Structures are given as C-alpha cells and as structure tokens.
Tab-separated table of C-alpha atoms and ligand atoms in Angstrom:
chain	number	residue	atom	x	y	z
A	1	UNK	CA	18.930	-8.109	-8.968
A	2	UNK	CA	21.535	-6.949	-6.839
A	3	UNK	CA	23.088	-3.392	-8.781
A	4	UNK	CA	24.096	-0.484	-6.903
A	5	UNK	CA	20.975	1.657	-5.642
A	6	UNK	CA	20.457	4.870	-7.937
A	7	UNK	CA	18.170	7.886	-7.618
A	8	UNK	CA	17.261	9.841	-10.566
A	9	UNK	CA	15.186	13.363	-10.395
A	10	UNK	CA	13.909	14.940	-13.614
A	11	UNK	CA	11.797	17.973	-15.083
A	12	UNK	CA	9.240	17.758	-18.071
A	13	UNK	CA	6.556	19.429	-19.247
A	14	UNK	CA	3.186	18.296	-20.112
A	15	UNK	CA	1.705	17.836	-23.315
A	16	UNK	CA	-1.819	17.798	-22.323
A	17	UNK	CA	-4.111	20.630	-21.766
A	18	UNK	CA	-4.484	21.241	-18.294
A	19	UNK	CA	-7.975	20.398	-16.511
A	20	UNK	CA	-9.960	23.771	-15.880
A	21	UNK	CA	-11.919	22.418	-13.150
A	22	UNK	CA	-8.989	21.211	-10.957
A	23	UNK	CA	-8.626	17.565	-9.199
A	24	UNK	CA	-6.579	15.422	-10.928
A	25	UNK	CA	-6.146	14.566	-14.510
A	26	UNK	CA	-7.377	12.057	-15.994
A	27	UNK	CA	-4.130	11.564	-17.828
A	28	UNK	CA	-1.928	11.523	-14.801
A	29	UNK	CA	-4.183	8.533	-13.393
A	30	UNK	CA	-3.078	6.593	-16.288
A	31	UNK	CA	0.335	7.047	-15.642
A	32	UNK	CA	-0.290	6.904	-12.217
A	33	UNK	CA	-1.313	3.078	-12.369
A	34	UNK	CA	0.834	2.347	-15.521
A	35	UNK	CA	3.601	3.345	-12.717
A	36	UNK	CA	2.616	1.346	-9.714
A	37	UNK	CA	1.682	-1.730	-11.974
A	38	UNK	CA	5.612	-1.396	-13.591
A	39	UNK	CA	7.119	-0.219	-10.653
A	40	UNK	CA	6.089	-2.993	-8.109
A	41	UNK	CA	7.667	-5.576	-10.338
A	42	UNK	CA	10.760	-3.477	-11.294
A	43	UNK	CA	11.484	-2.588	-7.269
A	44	UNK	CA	11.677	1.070	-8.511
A	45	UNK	CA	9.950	3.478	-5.960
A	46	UNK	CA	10.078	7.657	-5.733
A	47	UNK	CA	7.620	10.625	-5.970
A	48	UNK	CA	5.428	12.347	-8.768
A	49	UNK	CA	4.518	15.766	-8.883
A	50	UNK	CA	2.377	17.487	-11.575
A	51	UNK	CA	1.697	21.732	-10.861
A	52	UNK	CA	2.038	24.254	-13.266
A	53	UNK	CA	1.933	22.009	-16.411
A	54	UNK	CA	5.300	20.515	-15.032
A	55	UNK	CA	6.258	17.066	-13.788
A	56	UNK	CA	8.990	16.467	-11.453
A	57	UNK	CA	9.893	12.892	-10.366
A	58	UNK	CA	12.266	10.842	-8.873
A	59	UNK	CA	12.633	7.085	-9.315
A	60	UNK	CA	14.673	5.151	-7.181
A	61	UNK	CA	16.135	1.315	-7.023
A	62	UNK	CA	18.569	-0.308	-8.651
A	63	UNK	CA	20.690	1.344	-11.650
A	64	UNK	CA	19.405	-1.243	-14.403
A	65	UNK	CA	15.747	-0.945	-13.059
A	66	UNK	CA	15.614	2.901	-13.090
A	67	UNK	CA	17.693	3.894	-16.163
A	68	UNK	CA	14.854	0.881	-18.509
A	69	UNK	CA	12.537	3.389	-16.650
A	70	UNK	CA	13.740	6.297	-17.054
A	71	UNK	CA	14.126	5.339	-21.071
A	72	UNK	CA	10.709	3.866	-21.332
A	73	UNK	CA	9.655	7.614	-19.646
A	74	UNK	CA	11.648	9.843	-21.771
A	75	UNK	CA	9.966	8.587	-25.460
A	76	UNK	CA	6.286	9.201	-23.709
A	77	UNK	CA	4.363	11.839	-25.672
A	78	UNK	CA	2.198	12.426	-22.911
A	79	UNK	CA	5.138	15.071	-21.865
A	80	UNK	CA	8.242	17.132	-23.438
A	81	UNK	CA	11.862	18.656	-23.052
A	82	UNK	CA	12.895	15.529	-20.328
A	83	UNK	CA	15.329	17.208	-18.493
A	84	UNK	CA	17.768	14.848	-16.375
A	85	UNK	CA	18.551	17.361	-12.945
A	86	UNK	CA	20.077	14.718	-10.638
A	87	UNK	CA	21.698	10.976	-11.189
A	88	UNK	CA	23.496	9.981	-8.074
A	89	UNK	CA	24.107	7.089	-6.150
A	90	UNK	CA	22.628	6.216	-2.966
A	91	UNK	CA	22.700	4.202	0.082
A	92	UNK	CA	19.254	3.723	1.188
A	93	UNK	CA	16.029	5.188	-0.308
A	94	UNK	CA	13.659	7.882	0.539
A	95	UNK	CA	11.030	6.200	-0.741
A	96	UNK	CA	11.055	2.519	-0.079
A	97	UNK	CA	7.684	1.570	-1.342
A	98	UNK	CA	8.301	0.038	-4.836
A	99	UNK	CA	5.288	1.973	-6.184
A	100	UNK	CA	4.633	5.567	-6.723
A	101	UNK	CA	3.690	8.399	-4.700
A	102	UNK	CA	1.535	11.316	-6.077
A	103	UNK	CA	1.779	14.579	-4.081
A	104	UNK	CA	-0.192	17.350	-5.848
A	105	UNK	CA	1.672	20.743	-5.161
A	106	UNK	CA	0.251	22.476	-2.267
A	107	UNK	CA	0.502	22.426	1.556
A	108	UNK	CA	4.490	21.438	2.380
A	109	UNK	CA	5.214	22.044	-0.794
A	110	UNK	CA	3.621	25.292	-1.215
A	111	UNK	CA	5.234	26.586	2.050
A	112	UNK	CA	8.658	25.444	0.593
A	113	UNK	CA	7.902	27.277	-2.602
A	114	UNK	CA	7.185	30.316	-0.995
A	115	UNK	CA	9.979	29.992	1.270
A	116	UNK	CA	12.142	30.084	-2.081
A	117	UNK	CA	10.180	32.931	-3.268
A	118	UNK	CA	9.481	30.879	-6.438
A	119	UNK	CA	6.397	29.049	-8.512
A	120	UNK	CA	6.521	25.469	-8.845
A	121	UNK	CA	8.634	25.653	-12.466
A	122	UNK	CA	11.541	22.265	-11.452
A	123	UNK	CA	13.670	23.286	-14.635
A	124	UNK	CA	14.653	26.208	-11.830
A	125	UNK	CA	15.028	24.376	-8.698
A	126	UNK	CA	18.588	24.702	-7.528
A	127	UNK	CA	20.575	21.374	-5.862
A	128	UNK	CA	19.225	22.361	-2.020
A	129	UNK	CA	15.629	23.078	-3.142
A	130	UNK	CA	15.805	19.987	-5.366
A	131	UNK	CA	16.552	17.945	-1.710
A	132	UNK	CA	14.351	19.663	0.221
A	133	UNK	CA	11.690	19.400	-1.619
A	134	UNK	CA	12.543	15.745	-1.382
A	135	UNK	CA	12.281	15.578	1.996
A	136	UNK	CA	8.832	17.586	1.799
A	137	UNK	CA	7.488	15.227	-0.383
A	138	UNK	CA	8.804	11.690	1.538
A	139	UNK	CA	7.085	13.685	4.771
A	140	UNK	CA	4.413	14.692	2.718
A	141	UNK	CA	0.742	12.397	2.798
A	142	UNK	CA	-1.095	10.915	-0.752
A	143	UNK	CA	-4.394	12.476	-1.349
A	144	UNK	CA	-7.209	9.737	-0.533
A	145	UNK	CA	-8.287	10.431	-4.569
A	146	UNK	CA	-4.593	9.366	-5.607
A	147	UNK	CA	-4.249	6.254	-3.379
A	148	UNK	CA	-3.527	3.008	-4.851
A	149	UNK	CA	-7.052	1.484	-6.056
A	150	UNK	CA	-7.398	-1.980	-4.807
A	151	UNK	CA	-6.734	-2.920	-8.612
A	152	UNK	CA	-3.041	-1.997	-8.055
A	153	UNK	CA	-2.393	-4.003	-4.925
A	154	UNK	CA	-1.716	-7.849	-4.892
A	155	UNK	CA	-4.785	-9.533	-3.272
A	156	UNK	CA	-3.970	-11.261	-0.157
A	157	UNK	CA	-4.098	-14.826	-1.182
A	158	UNK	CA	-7.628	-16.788	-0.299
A	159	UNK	CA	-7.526	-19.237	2.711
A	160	UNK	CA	-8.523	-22.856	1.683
A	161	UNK	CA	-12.681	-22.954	1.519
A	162	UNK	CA	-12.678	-25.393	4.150
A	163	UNK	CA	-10.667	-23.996	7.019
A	164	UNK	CA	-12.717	-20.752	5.956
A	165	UNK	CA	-16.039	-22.517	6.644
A	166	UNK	CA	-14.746	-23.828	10.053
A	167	UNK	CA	-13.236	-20.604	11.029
A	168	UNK	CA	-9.720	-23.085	11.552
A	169	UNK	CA	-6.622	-20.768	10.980
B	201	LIG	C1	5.398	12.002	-16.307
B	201	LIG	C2	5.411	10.506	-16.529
B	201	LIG	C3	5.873	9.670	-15.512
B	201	LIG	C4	5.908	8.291	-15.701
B	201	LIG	N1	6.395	7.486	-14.707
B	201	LIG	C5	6.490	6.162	-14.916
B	201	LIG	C6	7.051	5.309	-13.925
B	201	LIG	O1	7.452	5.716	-12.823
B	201	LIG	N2	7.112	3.972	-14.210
B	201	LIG	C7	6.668	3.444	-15.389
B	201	LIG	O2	6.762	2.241	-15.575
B	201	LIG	N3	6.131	4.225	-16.329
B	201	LIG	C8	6.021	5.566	-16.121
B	201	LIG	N4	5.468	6.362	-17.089
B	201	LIG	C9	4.855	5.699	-18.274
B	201	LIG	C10	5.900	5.287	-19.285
B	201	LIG	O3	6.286	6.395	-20.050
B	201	LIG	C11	5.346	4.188	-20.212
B	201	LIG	O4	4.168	4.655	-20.829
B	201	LIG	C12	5.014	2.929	-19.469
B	201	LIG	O5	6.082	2.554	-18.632
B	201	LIG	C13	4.727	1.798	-20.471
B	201	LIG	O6	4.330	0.700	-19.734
B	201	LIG	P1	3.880	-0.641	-20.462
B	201	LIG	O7	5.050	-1.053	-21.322
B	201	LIG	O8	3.607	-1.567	-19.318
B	201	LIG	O9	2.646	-0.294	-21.230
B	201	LIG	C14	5.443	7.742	-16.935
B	201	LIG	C15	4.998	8.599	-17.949
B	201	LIG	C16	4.974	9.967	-17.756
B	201	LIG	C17	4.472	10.863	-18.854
C-alpha cells in the first residue's frame, strides 16, 4: 500500500440504550476489538469517543484503507445519521498506532468542552474545536478498562524449546 495518507472525522449517534450504571458499554467493547483486530491489519489508526449517546471518531491511514472503513462503519446499526465533518489530506498522523484509541469524555476533554461553553454533542463542533479536541485526545491517556486485552495484541513469537531450557539467547 502506498496511497496518499487521509484523515477522516465523523459524528453518529448511538442506537443502543445507554448503560445506567456508567463504565463502559458493553457494546462499545465489541466495536472496540472489532476495531483494533481490523485496524492493525488495515494500518488505519485514530480516536473513539462515545459521551452523550454520540460517537465521534477519526480514522487515519491511507485513502483506500480508511474510506473500506469508513463504508464498512457507515451501514453498522449499532449507530445512526453518520455524519462526514472532516476528509482532508495529511502528512503525518496524530495517531500512529494502527489500532484504536478509546478516550471516554471527561478530564481534557471536559475542560475543552467547558472552555467552549458547550456539551459533548460533535454534530456542533466547529473546524477549531474539531482540532483541538484532536489534539486533547492524541495528549489524552486510555483508561486501564479500555486497554488493548492481550487477545488483541500479536504474541511475541516463542523462542525454540531448547535454547529456552538452556537459557541460550
Ligand atoms: C461507532 C463505530 C465505530 C467503529 N469503528 C470501526 C473501526 O475503526 N474499524 C473497523 O474495522 N470497524 C469499526 N466498526 C465496526 C464496523 O462497523 C464493522 O462492524 C466491522 O468493521 C466488521 O468487521 P468484520 O467484517 O471483521 O466482522 C465501528 C462500528 C461503530 C458502530
């Protein structure tokens, strides 16, 4: 693969019934590792937010790679109203692990918000808040609960039983 490097940012809304107890849902740790698993392979990387009953995320990698995504995304009945804010083209990424960060909406993000004087609703963010908010997030540190399970990562390949036994590297 060797296209030109995109980054996409989009709005939805969810189509499940929000958790009443808080912590995460279990729906968005589905997509969650339906993401990284696709993701990895694809060399598409970004940011997912859910708050509010709204998702925002931005995928990032090569044009192919992120618009089969970004298809694949849009017919999921797990959300609604997929609404395209930003398509541009980009030199380097803000988020160059090919996996998927989750950032819940509080701390950075919260302070931005408020900053704004606004509730986390991304159909509204202007252009700036949409980059800021960007930034916030590539700044901004995964909750342990969120953090790739060691299902998701590629095991470190086994050294040979032998030089194991004799402790040779
Ligand atoms: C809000 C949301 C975000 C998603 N993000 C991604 C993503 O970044 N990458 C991905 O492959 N699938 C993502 N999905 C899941 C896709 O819609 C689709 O279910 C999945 O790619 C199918 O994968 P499979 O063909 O391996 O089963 C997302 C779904 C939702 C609802």
């Amino acid at each position: 693969m060797s296209g030109s490097l995109v980054r996409l940012i989009y709005a939805s809304t969810a189509t499940f019934k929000a958790n009443e107890k808080g912590g995460v849902e279990v729906a968005v740790g589905q997509i969650l590792s339906e993401s990284r698993r696709n993701n990895k392979r694809q060399r598409v990387g970004g940011v997912l937010h859910y708050g509010n009953g709204y998702f925002f995320q931005c995928l990032e990698g090569e044009r192919e790679a992120v618009d089969a995504c970004y298809n694949r995304i849009s017919e999921d009945d797990r959300h609604r109203d997929v609404q395209c804010l930003s398509y541009v083209e980009i030199d380097s990424r803000m988020f160059p692990d090919w996996s998927m960060k989750y950032l819940p909406v509080e701390d950075e993000i919260t302070r931005l918000l408020k900053h704004y004087n606004t509730d986390f609703n991304p159909y509204r963010f202007s252009n700036a808040m949409l980059m800021e908010l960007l930034k916030a997030c590539a700044r901004g540190h995964e909750p342990e609960a969120t953090r790739q399970t060691a299902a998701d990562q590629t095991p470190a390949p086994k050294r040979p039983f032998w030089k194991r036994l004799f402790g040779k590297s």
